[in-house]
PDB file of C-alpha atoms in Angstrom:
ATOM      1  CA  MET D   1      11.528 -12.378 -17.894  1.00 52.00           C
ATOM      2  CA  ARG D   2      10.160  -9.142 -16.421  1.00 65.00           C
ATOM      3  CA  ARG D   3      12.749  -6.384 -16.092  1.00 72.00           C
ATOM      4  CA  PHE D   4      13.037  -3.870 -13.280  1.00 74.00           C
ATOM      5  CA  THR D   5      13.697  -0.539 -14.964  1.00 78.00           C
ATOM      6  CA  ARG D   6      14.864   2.835 -13.712  1.00 80.00           C
ATOM      7  CA  ARG D   7      11.311   4.081 -14.004  1.00 79.00           C
ATOM      8  CA  ASN D   8      10.192   1.288 -11.668  1.00 78.00           C
ATOM      9  CA  PHE D   9      12.943   2.299  -9.261  1.00 83.00           C
ATOM     10  CA  CYS D  10      11.774   5.930  -9.269  1.00 83.00           C
ATOM     11  CA  MET D  11       8.191   4.807  -8.649  1.00 80.00           C
ATOM     12  CA  LEU D  12       9.446   2.681  -5.743  1.00 83.00           C
ATOM     13  CA  ILE D  13      11.115   5.695  -4.131  1.00 86.00           C
ATOM     14  CA  LEU D  14       7.962   7.754  -4.675  1.00 83.00           C
ATOM     15  CA  GLY D  15       5.945   4.990  -3.027  1.00 81.00           C
ATOM     16  CA  ILE D  16       8.143   5.196   0.079  1.00 85.00           C
ATOM     17  CA  VAL D  17       7.633   8.955   0.309  1.00 86.00           C
ATOM     18  CA  THR D  18       3.854   8.779  -0.086  1.00 83.00           C
ATOM     19  CA  TYR D  19       3.556   5.946   2.449  1.00 86.00           C
ATOM     20  CA  VAL D  20       5.565   7.776   5.106  1.00 87.00           C
ATOM     21  CA  PHE D  21       3.734  11.061   4.473  1.00 86.00           C
ATOM     22  CA  ASP D  22       0.364   9.309   4.703  1.00 85.00           C
ATOM     23  CA  ILE D  23       1.189   7.680   8.046  1.00 88.00           C
ATOM     24  CA  VAL D  24       2.721  10.873   9.484  1.00 89.00           C
ATOM     25  CA  THR D  25      -0.305  13.018   8.606  1.00 88.00           C
ATOM     26  CA  ASP D  26      -2.682  10.478  10.153  1.00 88.00           C
ATOM     27  CA  ILE D  27      -0.680  10.261  13.391  1.00 90.00           C
ATOM     28  CA  TRP D  28      -0.441  14.049  13.517  1.00 90.00           C
ATOM     29  CA  THR D  29      -4.206  14.297  13.011  1.00 89.00           C
ATOM     30  CA  ALA D  30      -4.787  11.840  15.867  1.00 90.00           C
ATOM     31  CA  TYR D  31      -2.558  13.969  18.106  1.00 91.00           C
ATOM     32  CA  ILE D  32      -4.540  17.095  17.222  1.00 89.00           C
ATOM     33  CA  HIS D  33      -7.792  15.354  18.161  1.00 88.00           C
ATOM     34  CA  LEU D  34      -6.199  14.249  21.424  1.00 91.00           C
ATOM     35  CA  SER D  35      -4.978  17.764  22.253  1.00 89.00           C
ATOM     36  CA  GLU D  36      -8.484  19.099  21.603  1.00 86.00           C
ATOM     37  CA  LYS D  37      -9.910  16.390  23.924  1.00 87.00           C
ATOM     38  CA  HIS D  38     -11.850  14.656  21.135  1.00 88.00           C
ATOM     39  CA  TYR D  39     -10.955  11.231  22.485  1.00 90.00           C
ATOM     40  CA  ILE D  40     -13.333   9.224  20.279  1.00 90.00           C
ATOM     41  CA  TRP D  41     -12.065  10.850  17.098  1.00 89.00           C
ATOM     42  CA  CYS D  42      -8.477  10.308  18.263  1.00 91.00           C
ATOM     43  CA  ALA D  43      -9.159   6.650  19.034  1.00 93.00           C
ATOM     44  CA  LEU D  44     -10.800   6.045  15.650  1.00 90.00           C
ATOM     45  CA  THR D  45      -8.000   7.819  13.753  1.00 90.00           C
ATOM     46  CA  ALA D  46      -5.276   5.915  15.587  1.00 91.00           C
ATOM     47  CA  GLY D  47      -7.287   2.684  15.438  1.00 91.00           C
ATOM     48  CA  PHE D  48      -7.391   2.663  11.644  1.00 89.00           C
ATOM     49  CA  VAL D  49      -3.621   3.228  11.535  1.00 90.00           C
ATOM     50  CA  LEU D  50      -3.057   0.394  14.019  1.00 91.00           C
ATOM     51  CA  LEU D  51      -5.454  -1.972  12.219  1.00 88.00           C
ATOM     52  CA  SER D  52      -3.758  -1.544   8.859  1.00 88.00           C
ATOM     53  CA  GLY D  53      -0.319  -1.736  10.452  1.00 90.00           C
ATOM     54  CA  VAL D  54      -1.008  -5.019  12.245  1.00 90.00           C
ATOM     55  CA  THR D  55      -2.585  -6.533   9.120  1.00 88.00           C
ATOM     56  CA  ILE D  56       0.374  -5.529   6.973  1.00 90.00           C
ATOM     57  CA  GLN D  57       2.881  -6.986   9.445  1.00 91.00           C
ATOM     58  CA  ILE D  58       1.013 -10.311   9.615  1.00 90.00           C
ATOM     59  CA  PHE D  59       0.879 -10.741   5.847  1.00 87.00           C
ATOM     60  CA  SER D  60       4.428  -9.488   5.361  1.00 88.00           C
ATOM     61  CA  TYR D  61       5.877 -11.934   7.887  1.00 89.00           C
ATOM     62  CA  SER D  62       3.853 -14.837   6.488  1.00 86.00           C
ATOM     63  CA  TRP D  63       5.265 -14.056   3.042  1.00 84.00           C
ATOM     64  CA  PHE D  64       8.782 -14.053   4.502  1.00 82.00           C
ATOM     65  CA  LEU D  65       8.077 -17.557   5.803  1.00 82.00           C
ATOM     66  CA  ASP D  66       6.917 -18.636   2.336  1.00 77.00           C
ATOM     67  CA  ASP D  67       9.964 -17.179   0.585  1.00 70.00           C
ATOM     68  CA  GLU D  68      12.579 -19.600  -0.661  1.00 55.00           C
ATOM     69  CA  ASP D  69      15.300 -17.235   0.601  1.00 57.00           C
ATOM     70  CA  PRO D  70      13.821 -15.398   3.630  1.00 55.00           C
ATOM     71  CA  GLY D  71      15.495 -12.112   4.403  1.00 54.00           C
ATOM     72  CA  GLY D  72      18.004 -12.506   1.582  1.00 54.00           C
ATOM     73  CA  THR D  73      20.157 -15.112   3.363  1.00 51.00           C
ATOM     74  CA  GLY D  74      21.555 -16.359   0.073  1.00 52.00           C
ATOM     75  CA  GLY D  75      20.923 -20.043   0.683  1.00 51.00           C
ATOM     76  CA  ALA D  76      22.340 -20.155   4.221  1.00 50.00           C
ATOM     77  CA  SER D  77      21.951 -23.101   6.607  1.00 53.00           C
ATOM     78  CA  CYS D  78      18.746 -23.862   8.470  1.00 60.00           C
ATOM     79  CA  SER D  79      20.120 -22.490  11.752  1.00 61.00           C
ATOM     80  CA  ASP D  80      21.120 -19.216  10.071  1.00 64.00           C
ATOM     81  CA  CYS D  81      17.698 -18.966   8.424  1.00 70.00           C
ATOM     82  CA  SER D  82      16.027 -19.477  11.811  1.00 75.00           C
ATOM     83  CA  LYS D  83      18.092 -16.660  13.310  1.00 77.00           C
ATOM     84  CA  VAL D  84      17.207 -14.398  10.400  1.00 77.00           C
ATOM     85  CA  LEU D  85      13.499 -15.213  10.748  1.00 80.00           C
ATOM     86  CA  CYS D  86      13.663 -14.427  14.473  1.00 85.00           C
ATOM     87  CA  LYS D  87      15.143 -11.018  13.685  1.00 85.00           C
ATOM     88  CA  VAL D  88      12.516 -10.498  10.993  1.00 86.00           C
ATOM     89  CA  ALA D  89       9.788 -11.394  13.503  1.00 87.00           C
ATOM     90  CA  VAL D  90      11.117  -8.804  15.978  1.00 88.00           C
ATOM     91  CA  VAL D  91      11.136  -6.141  13.274  1.00 89.00           C
ATOM     92  CA  HIS D  92       7.546  -6.957  12.339  1.00 89.00           C
ATOM     93  CA  CYS D  93       6.466  -6.873  15.993  1.00 89.00           C
ATOM     94  CA  CYS D  94       7.861  -3.321  16.069  1.00 88.00           C
ATOM     95  CA  GLN D  95       5.582  -2.449  13.120  1.00 86.00           C
ATOM     96  CA  CYS D  96       8.571  -1.915  10.822  1.00 88.00           C
ATOM     97  CA  GLY D  97       8.214  -4.912   8.506  1.00 87.00           C
ATOM     98  CA  ILE D  98       7.155  -2.843   5.510  1.00 89.00           C
ATOM     99  CA  PHE D  99      10.220  -0.613   5.928  1.00 90.00           C
ATOM    100  CA  MET D 100      12.401  -3.732   5.882  1.00 90.00           C
ATOM    101  CA  ARG D 101      10.730  -4.749   2.644  1.00 89.00           C
ATOM    102  CA  TYR D 102      11.295  -1.270   1.220  1.00 89.00           C
ATOM    103  CA  TRP D 103      14.981  -1.581   2.192  1.00 90.00           C
ATOM    104  CA  PHE D 104      15.322  -4.900   0.365  1.00 88.00           C
ATOM    105  CA  ALA D 105      13.369  -3.540  -2.627  1.00 88.00           C
ATOM    106  CA  VAL D 106      15.614  -0.473  -2.871  1.00 88.00           C
ATOM    107  CA  GLN D 107      18.748  -2.649  -2.660  1.00 89.00           C
ATOM    108  CA  TYR D 108      17.622  -5.088  -5.349  1.00 87.00           C
ATOM    109  CA  GLY D 109      16.058  -2.312  -7.419  1.00 85.00           C
ATOM    110  CA  TYR D 110      19.262  -0.267  -7.404  1.00 85.00           C
ATOM    111  CA  GLN D 111      21.316  -3.274  -8.501  1.00 85.00           C
ATOM    112  CA  ALA D 112      18.854  -4.215 -11.245  1.00 81.00           C
ATOM    113  CA  ALA D 113      17.922  -0.784 -12.606  1.00 77.00           C
ATOM    114  CA  ILE D 114      21.049   1.306 -12.091  1.00 77.00           C
ATOM    115  CA  LYS D 115      24.140  -0.713 -11.177  1.00 70.00           C
ATOM    116  CA  HIS D 116      23.690  -3.433 -13.801  1.00 62.00           C
ATOM    117  CA  CYS D 117      22.939  -0.820 -16.453  1.00 57.00           C
ATOM    118  CA  ALA D 118      26.248   0.934 -15.780  1.00 50.00           C
ATOM    119  CA  VAL D 119      28.588  -2.072 -15.766  1.00 49.00           C
ATOM    120  CA  VAL D 120      29.227  -4.968 -18.087  1.00 44.00           C
ATOM    121  CA  LYS D 121      27.151  -8.016 -17.202  1.00 49.00           C
ATOM    122  CA  ASN D 122      29.188 -10.960 -15.948  1.00 49.00           C
ATOM    123  CA  SER D 123      26.410 -13.512 -15.966  1.00 50.00           C
ATOM    124  CA  SER D 124      22.971 -13.279 -17.530  1.00 60.00           C
ATOM    125  CA  SER D 125      21.600 -15.766 -14.959  1.00 62.00           C
ATOM    126  CA  ASP D 126      22.817 -13.594 -12.059  1.00 61.00           C
ATOM    127  CA  GLU D 127      21.289 -10.553 -13.720  1.00 64.00           C
ATOM    128  CA  ASP D 128      17.973 -12.356 -14.155  1.00 68.00           C
ATOM    129  CA  ASP D 129      18.019 -13.358 -10.486  1.00 73.00           C
ATOM    130  CA  ILE D 130      18.527  -9.744  -9.419  1.00 79.00           C
ATOM    131  CA  HIS D 131      15.693  -8.528 -11.647  1.00 76.00           C
ATOM    132  CA  LYS D 132      13.453 -11.313 -10.342  1.00 78.00           C
ATOM    133  CA  SER D 133      14.241 -10.373  -6.720  1.00 80.00           C
ATOM    134  CA  ALA D 134      13.561  -6.688  -7.402  1.00 81.00           C
ATOM    135  CA  VAL D 135      10.262  -7.410  -9.142  1.00 79.00           C
ATOM    136  CA  THR D 136       9.199  -9.823  -6.381  1.00 81.00           C
ATOM    137  CA  GLN D 137       9.917  -7.327  -3.596  1.00 83.00           C
ATOM    138  CA  ALA D 138       8.162  -4.513  -5.456  1.00 82.00           C
ATOM    139  CA  THR D 139       5.153  -6.741  -6.150  1.00 81.00           C
ATOM    140  CA  ASP D 140       4.827  -7.761  -2.505  1.00 84.00           C
ATOM    141  CA  LEU D 141       5.000  -4.105  -1.500  1.00 86.00           C
ATOM    142  CA  CYS D 142       2.304  -3.325  -4.049  1.00 83.00           C
ATOM    143  CA  MET D 143      -0.099  -5.744  -2.369  1.00 83.00           C
ATOM    144  CA  LEU D 144       0.801  -4.552   1.135  1.00 86.00           C
ATOM    145  CA  ARG D 145       0.176  -0.958   0.099  1.00 85.00           C
ATOM    146  CA  LEU D 146      -3.207  -2.013  -1.249  1.00 83.00           C
ATOM    147  CA  PHE D 147      -4.058  -3.464   2.175  1.00 84.00           C
ATOM    148  CA  GLU D 148      -2.977  -0.218   3.813  1.00 85.00           C
ATOM    149  CA  THR D 149      -5.014   1.790   1.344  1.00 83.00           C
ATOM    150  CA  TYR D 150      -8.367   0.167   1.992  1.00 80.00           C
ATOM    151  CA  LEU D 151      -7.858  -0.607   5.695  1.00 83.00           C
ATOM    152  CA  GLU D 152      -6.522   2.814   6.635  1.00 85.00           C
ATOM    153  CA  SER D 153      -6.663   5.485   3.915  1.00 84.00           C
ATOM    154  CA  ALA D 154     -10.258   4.962   2.786  1.00 82.00           C
ATOM    155  CA  PRO D 155     -11.753   4.871   6.323  1.00 84.00           C
ATOM    156  CA  GLN D 156      -9.615   7.860   7.279  1.00 86.00           C
ATOM    157  CA  ILE D 157     -11.062   9.936   4.437  1.00 86.00           C
ATOM    158  CA  ILE D 158     -14.619   9.144   5.501  1.00 85.00           C
ATOM    159  CA  LEU D 159     -13.835   9.812   9.166  1.00 87.00           C
ATOM    160  CA  GLN D 160     -11.929  13.061   8.642  1.00 86.00           C
ATOM    161  CA  SER D 161     -14.500  14.358   6.147  1.00 86.00           C
ATOM    162  CA  TYR D 162     -17.269  13.613   8.642  1.00 86.00           C
ATOM    163  CA  ILE D 163     -15.296  15.421  11.355  1.00 86.00           C
ATOM    164  CA  LEU D 164     -14.813  18.448   9.110  1.00 85.00           C
ATOM    165  CA  LEU D 165     -18.565  18.614   8.517  1.00 82.00           C
ATOM    166  CA  HIS D 166     -19.306  18.624  12.262  1.00 81.00           C
ATOM    167  CA  SER D 167     -16.340  20.552  13.597  1.00 77.00           C
ATOM    168  CA  GLU D 168     -16.160  24.318  13.954  1.00 75.00           C
ATOM    169  CA  LYS D 169     -12.364  24.305  14.238  1.00 76.00           C
ATOM    170  CA  ARG D 170     -10.510  23.036  11.176  1.00 77.00           C
ATOM    171  CA  THR D 171      -6.756  22.654  10.765  1.00 80.00           C
ATOM    172  CA  LEU D 172      -4.524  22.438   7.723  1.00 84.00           C
ATOM    173  CA  ILE D 173      -3.268  18.986   8.710  1.00 83.00           C
ATOM    174  CA  GLN D 174      -6.801  17.587   8.476  1.00 81.00           C
ATOM    175  CA  TYR D 175      -7.067  18.722   4.861  1.00 85.00           C
ATOM    176  CA  ALA D 176      -3.556  17.393   4.196  1.00 84.00           C
ATOM    177  CA  ALA D 177      -4.525  13.993   5.627  1.00 83.00           C
ATOM    178  CA  ILE D 178      -7.586  13.809   3.359  1.00 84.00           C
ATOM    179  CA  VAL D 179      -5.679  14.837   0.219  1.00 84.00           C
ATOM    180  CA  THR D 180      -2.832  12.436   1.009  1.00 83.00           C
ATOM    181  CA  SER D 181      -5.254   9.571   1.547  1.00 83.00           C
ATOM    182  CA  PHE D 182      -6.987  10.285  -1.775  1.00 82.00           C
ATOM    183  CA  CYS D 183      -3.648  10.273  -3.598  1.00 80.00           C
ATOM    184  CA  SER D 184      -2.554   7.112  -1.771  1.00 80.00           C
ATOM    185  CA  ILE D 185      -5.724   5.249  -2.757  1.00 82.00           C
ATOM    186  CA  SER D 186      -5.567   6.167  -6.442  1.00 79.00           C
ATOM    187  CA  TRP D 187      -1.811   5.535  -6.677  1.00 78.00           C
ATOM    188  CA  SER D 188      -1.915   2.172  -4.899  1.00 81.00           C
ATOM    189  CA  THR D 189      -4.833   1.010  -7.025  1.00 80.00           C
ATOM    190  CA  MET D 190      -3.050   1.941 -10.252  1.00 78.00           C
ATOM    191  CA  ASP D 191       0.162   0.278  -9.056  1.00 77.00           C
ATOM    192  CA  TYR D 192      -1.789  -2.895  -8.236  1.00 77.00           C
ATOM    193  CA  HIS D 193      -3.439  -2.872 -11.660  1.00 75.00           C
ATOM    194  CA  GLN D 194      -0.082  -2.473 -13.391  1.00 74.00           C
ATOM    195  CA  SER D 195       1.423  -5.354 -11.417  1.00 70.00           C
ATOM    196  CA  LEU D 196      -1.608  -7.498 -12.172  1.00 68.00           C
ATOM    197  CA  ARG D 197      -1.205  -6.893 -15.900  1.00 68.00           C
ATOM    198  CA  LYS D 198       2.496  -7.766 -15.681  1.00 65.00           C
ATOM    199  CA  SER D 199       1.576 -11.132 -14.188  1.00 61.00           C
ATOM    200  CA  LEU D 200      -0.881 -11.954 -16.981  1.00 60.00           C
ATOM    201  CA  PRO D 201       0.857 -12.768 -20.289  1.00 60.00           C
ATOM    202  CA  ASP D 202      -2.249 -12.074 -22.377  1.00 65.00           C
ATOM    203  CA  LYS D 203      -2.672  -8.521 -21.036  1.00 65.00           C
ATOM    204  CA  LYS D 204      -0.902  -5.440 -22.338  1.00 69.00           C
ATOM    205  CA  ARG D 205       0.890  -3.215 -19.876  1.00 68.00           C
ATOM    206  CA  ILE D 206      -0.285   0.315 -19.149  1.00 67.00           C
ATOM    207  CA  LEU D 207       2.106   2.671 -20.895  1.00 68.00           C
ATOM    208  CA  TRP D 208       3.576   5.578 -18.978  1.00 69.00           C
ATOM    209  CA  GLY D 209       2.507   9.074 -19.906  1.00 70.00           C
ATOM    210  CA  PHE D 210      -1.034   9.834 -20.990  1.00 75.00           C
ATOM    211  CA  PRO D 211      -2.441   6.263 -20.508  1.00 75.00           C
ATOM    212  CA  ALA D 212      -1.082   6.003 -16.961  1.00 74.00           C
ATOM    213  CA  CYS D 213      -2.237   9.532 -16.051  1.00 80.00           C
ATOM    214  CA  SER D 214      -5.672   8.852 -17.496  1.00 81.00           C
ATOM    215  CA  TYR D 215      -6.050   5.664 -15.468  1.00 77.00           C
ATOM    216  CA  LEU D 216      -4.772   7.426 -12.327  1.00 77.00           C
ATOM    217  CA  LEU D 217      -7.330  10.220 -12.708  1.00 81.00           C
ATOM    218  CA  TYR D 218     -10.054   7.676 -13.499  1.00 80.00           C
ATOM    219  CA  LYS D 219      -9.359   5.831 -10.245  1.00 77.00           C
ATOM    220  CA  LEU D 220      -9.064   9.089  -8.310  1.00 78.00           C
ATOM    221  CA  PHE D 221     -12.442  10.407  -9.459  1.00 82.00           C
ATOM    222  CA  THR D 222     -14.367   7.119  -9.206  1.00 82.00           C
ATOM    223  CA  ILE D 223     -13.047   6.288  -5.746  1.00 79.00           C
ATOM    224  CA  SER D 224     -13.587   9.882  -4.613  1.00 79.00           C
ATOM    225  CA  SER D 225     -17.246   9.741  -5.619  1.00 83.00           C
ATOM    226  CA  TRP D 226     -17.735   6.516  -3.651  1.00 81.00           C
ATOM    227  CA  ILE D 227     -16.052   7.875  -0.542  1.00 80.00           C
ATOM    228  CA  LEU D 228     -17.842  11.215  -0.654  1.00 82.00           C
ATOM    229  CA  SER D 229     -21.149   9.381  -1.042  1.00 84.00           C
ATOM    230  CA  LEU D 230     -20.392   7.339   2.075  1.00 82.00           C
ATOM    231  CA  THR D 231     -19.436  10.532   3.916  1.00 82.00           C
ATOM    232  CA  LEU D 232     -22.745  12.194   3.046  1.00 84.00           C
ATOM    233  CA  LEU D 233     -24.570   9.024   4.056  1.00 83.00           C
ATOM    234  CA  ALA D 234     -22.782   9.114   7.419  1.00 81.00           C
ATOM    235  CA  ASP D 235     -23.846  12.724   7.850  1.00 80.00           C
ATOM    236  CA  VAL D 236     -27.506  11.785   7.303  1.00 82.00           C
ATOM    237  CA  VAL D 237     -27.750   8.221   8.675  1.00 82.00           C
ATOM    238  CA  LEU D 238     -24.648   7.443  10.714  1.00 79.00           C
ATOM    239  CA  TRP D 239     -25.571   3.891  11.714  1.00 81.00           C
ATOM    240  CA  ALA D 240     -26.079   2.790   8.088  1.00 80.00           C
ATOM    241  CA  THR D 241     -22.530   3.667   7.005  1.00 79.00           C
ATOM    242  CA  PRO D 242     -20.616   0.855   8.791  1.00 79.00           C
ATOM    243  CA  ILE D 243     -23.259  -1.651   7.667  1.00 85.00           C
ATOM    244  CA  LEU D 244     -22.883  -0.597   4.034  1.00 81.00           C
ATOM    245  CA  MET D 245     -19.072  -0.659   4.296  1.00 77.00           C
ATOM    246  CA  ALA D 246     -19.191  -4.157   5.808  1.00 80.00           C
ATOM    247  CA  ILE D 247     -21.420  -5.372   2.975  1.00 85.00           C
ATOM    248  CA  LEU D 248     -19.081  -3.880   0.357  1.00 78.00           C
ATOM    249  CA  TRP D 249     -16.059  -5.460   2.083  1.00 74.00           C
ATOM    250  CA  ILE D 250     -17.721  -8.895   2.165  1.00 81.00           C
ATOM    251  CA  LEU D 251     -18.700  -8.654  -1.504  1.00 81.00           C
ATOM    252  CA  GLY D 252     -15.186  -7.586  -2.485  1.00 70.00           C
ATOM    253  CA  THR D 253     -13.592 -10.380  -0.461  1.00 69.00           C
ATOM    254  CA  VAL D 254     -15.879 -13.011  -1.967  1.00 75.00           C
ATOM    255  CA  TRP D 255     -15.192 -11.691  -5.483  1.00 71.00           C
ATOM    256  CA  ALA D 256     -11.423 -11.826  -4.889  1.00 62.00           C
ATOM    257  CA  CYS D 257     -11.632 -15.380  -3.505  1.00 66.00           C
ATOM    258  CA  LEU D 258     -13.722 -16.556  -6.465  1.00 67.00           C
ATOM    259  CA  HIS D 259     -11.112 -15.211  -8.876  1.00 57.00           C
ATOM    260  CA  GLN D 260      -8.305 -16.774  -6.793  1.00 53.00           C
ATOM    261  CA  PHE D 261      -6.019 -13.746  -6.702  1.00 54.00           C
ATOM    262  CA  LEU D 262      -2.931 -15.522  -5.373  1.00 50.00           C
ATOM    263  CA  TRP D 263      -0.499 -14.099  -7.915  1.00 47.00           C
ATOM    264  CA  LEU D 264       1.097 -11.536  -5.626  1.00 46.00           C
ATOM    265  CA  PHE D 265       2.595 -13.942  -3.109  1.00 44.00           C
ATOM    266  CA  SER D 266       6.360 -14.309  -3.171  1.00 41.00           C
ATOM    267  CA  GLY D 267       7.578 -17.249  -5.141  1.00 43.00           C
ATOM    268  CA  SER D 268       4.294 -17.653  -7.041  1.00 42.00           C
TER     269      SER D 268
END
């Protein structure tokens, strides 16, 4: 049985902060482009945010439908579950589904990592259920953040870097958006890799400290080199960049389907 520790809880809180900061900087950057009458740049910046947001809401709601206990109803009747799912659907239509998941993850994570460590356990089965719920919510969030990373953060870095190369006026928020996106990509990738290893019994977990920092820096530098290469390619041959990105996306999707990466769905 996988345990949800206090360290996992701290990482969950950090994930909330980085996600919110990433979205805020991108929206602020889009507003700056709009105020400077760069309508195409504003549309592209906001479009990537909207694309990732819609994709995340679709997957998140579909996973709620697949859950044995959608919305944490605690085994309520079918009519109550239908009402809960309707409320969940409204929340997702308002682009707030991931925040609902973060709310559930923080609730379960607090009970598993902090509350149950401070009191005497009444039932080991109840404790296992709480840890399972916390791990499940955190794992779903891990996969949703990965979607957001490669649908929004990676394209944003290429776009904003290209704009910086061709713009005479540069603002601090543009640099902040690029740095935040780089950190979001490397962090989400490492979090995904850790969750993947937890799901495979024959794989050792990445230890915190030097191993985790080394893997984080490895992902940061390798992904940065790829993205900067695409940015320079866009500066030289603009039309070739979306074609190359589409080819890489197709290859990655095919590779993931061949390996049948279904382990991150709730209840699996």
